Tab-separated table of C-alpha atoms in Angstrom:
chain	number	residue	atom	x	y	z
A	1	MET	CA	-44.498	-54.852	-51.115
A	2	SER	CA	-44.522	-53.875	-47.453
A	3	LEU	CA	-42.225	-55.400	-44.852
A	4	PHE	CA	-45.127	-57.300	-43.280
A	5	ASP	CA	-46.095	-58.873	-46.595
A	6	ARG	CA	-42.510	-60.014	-47.225
A	7	ARG	CA	-42.359	-61.682	-43.821
A	8	SER	CA	-45.646	-63.466	-44.459
A	9	LEU	CA	-44.418	-64.609	-47.848
A	10	MET	CA	-41.123	-65.894	-46.389
A	11	LEU	CA	-42.959	-67.721	-43.598
A	12	THR	CA	-45.305	-69.331	-46.097
A	13	LEU	CA	-42.398	-70.385	-48.310
A	14	ALA	CA	-40.538	-71.801	-45.303
A	15	THR	CA	-43.478	-74.021	-44.356
A	16	LEU	CA	-44.029	-75.442	-47.847
A	17	PRO	CA	-41.373	-78.184	-47.488
A	18	LEU	CA	-43.033	-79.303	-44.262
A	19	ALA	CA	-46.421	-79.508	-45.924
A	20	ALA	CA	-44.944	-81.472	-48.817
A	21	CYS	CA	-43.556	-84.166	-46.514
A	22	ASN	CA	-46.885	-84.666	-44.716
A	23	PHE	CA	-45.636	-82.930	-41.572
A	24	GLN	CA	-47.981	-83.198	-38.612
A	25	PRO	CA	-47.276	-81.817	-35.140
A	26	VAL	CA	-46.905	-84.579	-32.536
A	27	TYR	CA	-49.188	-82.872	-30.039
A	28	GLY	CA	-51.543	-81.402	-32.635
A	29	PRO	CA	-54.958	-82.808	-33.538
A	30	GLY	CA	-54.533	-86.397	-34.710
A	31	GLY	CA	-50.828	-86.436	-33.817
A	32	SER	CA	-49.168	-89.453	-32.226
A	33	GLY	CA	-48.813	-87.518	-28.969
A	34	GLU	CA	-52.596	-87.681	-28.624
A	35	ILE	CA	-52.512	-91.470	-28.956
A	36	ILE	CA	-50.517	-91.833	-25.740
A	37	ARG	CA	-51.724	-88.812	-23.764
A	38	ASN	CA	-53.656	-90.001	-20.671
A	39	GLN	CA	-53.755	-93.575	-22.016
A	40	ILE	CA	-50.833	-95.341	-20.277
A	41	ARG	CA	-50.648	-96.781	-16.787
A	42	VAL	CA	-47.033	-97.077	-15.690
A	43	ALA	CA	-45.977	-99.927	-13.385
A	44	GLU	CA	-45.609	-98.988	-9.721
A	45	PRO	CA	-42.119	-97.875	-8.684
A	46	ASP	CA	-40.081	-99.837	-6.131
A	47	THR	CA	-37.006	-97.621	-5.777
A	48	ARG	CA	-36.329	-93.916	-5.528
A	49	LEU	CA	-34.919	-93.874	-9.082
A	50	GLU	CA	-38.054	-95.599	-10.401
A	51	PHE	CA	-40.234	-93.141	-8.485
A	52	GLU	CA	-38.500	-90.219	-10.197
A	53	LEU	CA	-38.900	-91.949	-13.566
A	54	VAL	CA	-42.623	-92.570	-13.071
A	55	ALA	CA	-43.177	-89.013	-11.840
A	56	ARG	CA	-41.551	-87.620	-15.003
A	57	LEU	CA	-43.509	-89.984	-17.248
A	58	GLU	CA	-46.800	-88.976	-15.621
A	59	ASP	CA	-45.864	-85.296	-16.023
A	60	ARG	CA	-45.187	-85.814	-19.721
A	61	ILE	CA	-47.932	-88.235	-20.782
A	62	GLY	CA	-50.462	-88.314	-17.946
A	63	THR	CA	-52.077	-91.476	-16.624
A	64	GLY	CA	-54.693	-93.808	-18.025
A	65	SER	CA	-55.634	-97.448	-18.282
A	66	ARG	CA	-55.782	-98.376	-21.957
A	67	TYR	CA	-52.118	-99.436	-22.127
A	68	LEU	CA	-49.763	-100.885	-19.502
A	69	LEU	CA	-46.092	-99.927	-19.374
A	70	ASP	CA	-43.643	-102.253	-17.632
A	71	TYR	CA	-40.017	-101.258	-17.258
A	72	GLU	CA	-36.731	-102.311	-15.729
A	73	ILE	CA	-33.942	-99.891	-14.921
A	74	THR	CA	-30.335	-100.992	-14.775
A	75	ARG	CA	-27.942	-98.498	-13.216
A	76	SER	CA	-24.191	-98.702	-12.861
A	77	SER	CA	-21.479	-96.288	-11.865
A	78	ARG	CA	-17.949	-95.790	-13.152
A	79	ASP	CA	-15.087	-93.807	-11.716
A	80	LEU	CA	-14.495	-91.042	-14.213
A	81	ALA	CA	-11.723	-88.885	-12.777
A	82	ILE	CA	-9.021	-89.761	-10.281
A	83	ASP	CA	-6.591	-87.112	-9.051
A	84	ALA	CA	-2.847	-87.455	-8.329
A	85	ASP	CA	-3.571	-88.680	-4.791
A	86	GLU	CA	-5.748	-91.466	-6.245
A	87	VAL	CA	-8.928	-89.903	-4.915
A	88	ILE	CA	-12.019	-90.329	-7.099
A	89	ASN	CA	-13.522	-86.908	-7.758
A	90	ARG	CA	-15.998	-87.578	-10.565
A	91	ILE	CA	-18.382	-90.515	-11.015
A	92	ASN	CA	-20.402	-91.421	-14.087
A	93	LEU	CA	-23.887	-92.934	-13.642
A	94	VAL	CA	-25.029	-95.039	-16.576
A	95	GLY	CA	-28.674	-95.985	-16.863
A	96	THR	CA	-30.524	-98.356	-19.174
A	97	LEU	CA	-34.299	-98.625	-19.292
A	98	ALA	CA	-35.876	-101.688	-20.906
A	99	PHE	CA	-39.610	-101.313	-21.493
A	100	THR	CA	-42.649	-103.184	-22.745
A	101	LEU	CA	-45.961	-101.553	-23.600
A	102	ARG	CA	-49.022	-103.818	-23.620
A	103	ASP	CA	-52.670	-103.448	-24.475
A	104	ALA	CA	-54.494	-103.641	-21.132
A	105	ALA	CA	-57.519	-105.448	-22.573
A	106	THR	CA	-55.706	-108.173	-24.504
A	107	GLY	CA	-52.236	-108.254	-22.936
A	108	ARG	CA	-50.729	-108.094	-26.430
A	109	SER	CA	-47.279	-106.512	-26.586
A	110	LEU	CA	-47.427	-103.327	-28.656
A	111	GLN	CA	-43.924	-101.964	-28.329
A	112	THR	CA	-40.697	-103.055	-26.643
A	113	GLY	CA	-37.329	-101.442	-26.549
A	114	GLU	CA	-34.492	-100.014	-24.580
A	115	VAL	CA	-33.120	-96.526	-24.013
A	116	ALA	CA	-29.865	-95.581	-22.317
A	117	THR	CA	-28.060	-92.470	-21.157
A	118	PHE	CA	-25.611	-91.273	-18.546
A	119	THR	CA	-24.962	-88.435	-16.151
A	120	ALA	CA	-22.175	-87.600	-13.732
A	121	TYR	CA	-21.513	-85.997	-10.383
A	122	ALA	CA	-18.544	-84.704	-8.444
A	123	THR	CA	-17.399	-86.106	-5.141
A	124	THR	CA	-16.093	-83.944	-2.323
A	125	ALA	CA	-14.498	-84.400	1.069
A	126	SER	CA	-17.968	-84.055	2.590
A	127	PRO	CA	-20.009	-87.289	2.532
A	128	VAL	CA	-23.237	-85.289	2.824
A	129	ALA	CA	-22.405	-83.161	-0.221
A	130	THR	CA	-21.339	-86.227	-2.198
A	131	GLU	CA	-24.581	-88.041	-1.343
A	132	SER	CA	-26.604	-84.975	-2.337
A	133	ALA	CA	-24.743	-84.788	-5.657
A	134	ARG	CA	-25.339	-88.509	-6.264
A	135	ARG	CA	-29.079	-88.164	-5.628
A	136	ASP	CA	-29.265	-85.162	-7.943
A	137	ALA	CA	-27.451	-87.141	-10.653
A	138	GLU	CA	-29.920	-90.017	-10.213
A	139	ASP	CA	-32.818	-87.569	-10.581
A	140	ARG	CA	-31.314	-86.205	-13.793
A	141	LEU	CA	-30.756	-89.750	-15.039
A	142	ALA	CA	-34.415	-90.640	-14.405
A	143	VAL	CA	-35.618	-87.517	-16.247
A	144	ALA	CA	-33.374	-88.224	-19.239
A	145	LEU	CA	-34.486	-91.865	-19.441
A	146	ALA	CA	-38.156	-90.861	-19.167
A	147	ASP	CA	-37.794	-88.246	-21.907
A	148	GLN	CA	-36.140	-90.767	-24.233
A	149	LEU	CA	-38.877	-93.285	-23.478
A	150	VAL	CA	-41.623	-90.778	-24.278
A	151	THR	CA	-39.915	-90.005	-27.588
A	152	ARG	CA	-39.807	-93.723	-28.451
A	153	LEU	CA	-43.466	-94.198	-27.477
A	154	ILE	CA	-44.559	-91.231	-29.578
A	155	ALA	CA	-42.557	-92.502	-32.558
A	156	GLY	CA	-44.066	-95.988	-32.262
A	157	ALA	CA	-47.653	-95.007	-31.406
A	158	PRO	CA	-48.993	-94.806	-34.982
A	159	SER	CA	-48.239	-98.515	-35.506
A	160	TRP	CA	-50.245	-99.719	-32.482
């Protein structure tokens, strides 16, 4: 048996367990990723953090009008590290995103839930650098919340 044939055989054997459990790619034909792609209209953002969230959601799932997605972001910060001079040099941003997905035609709630994550940034003696770090941390927080939300929507889409 040639080397190529052995690799093909091993690849085929490796995919058998996936076929046995009815594995289907999320973004493949008929996958739950197709159910939400270009089907959801996200509520308009009011804050910079919400704008970053909506931008990431539209990058991941596109825009549409079949479903409506309402959300509410709660953000808090916690001092994470304080040095010997009692100066805060690391801050944790904690974000929670509560969401409701509705059918646009009927208004019926299809999926509700909440996702949460955190990120952090370092403070410096420079207020400009600290503000830049805070904004970058907020951007990362929005991306992480959006990615978790997309995962939840994809997981729930087959039951809509």
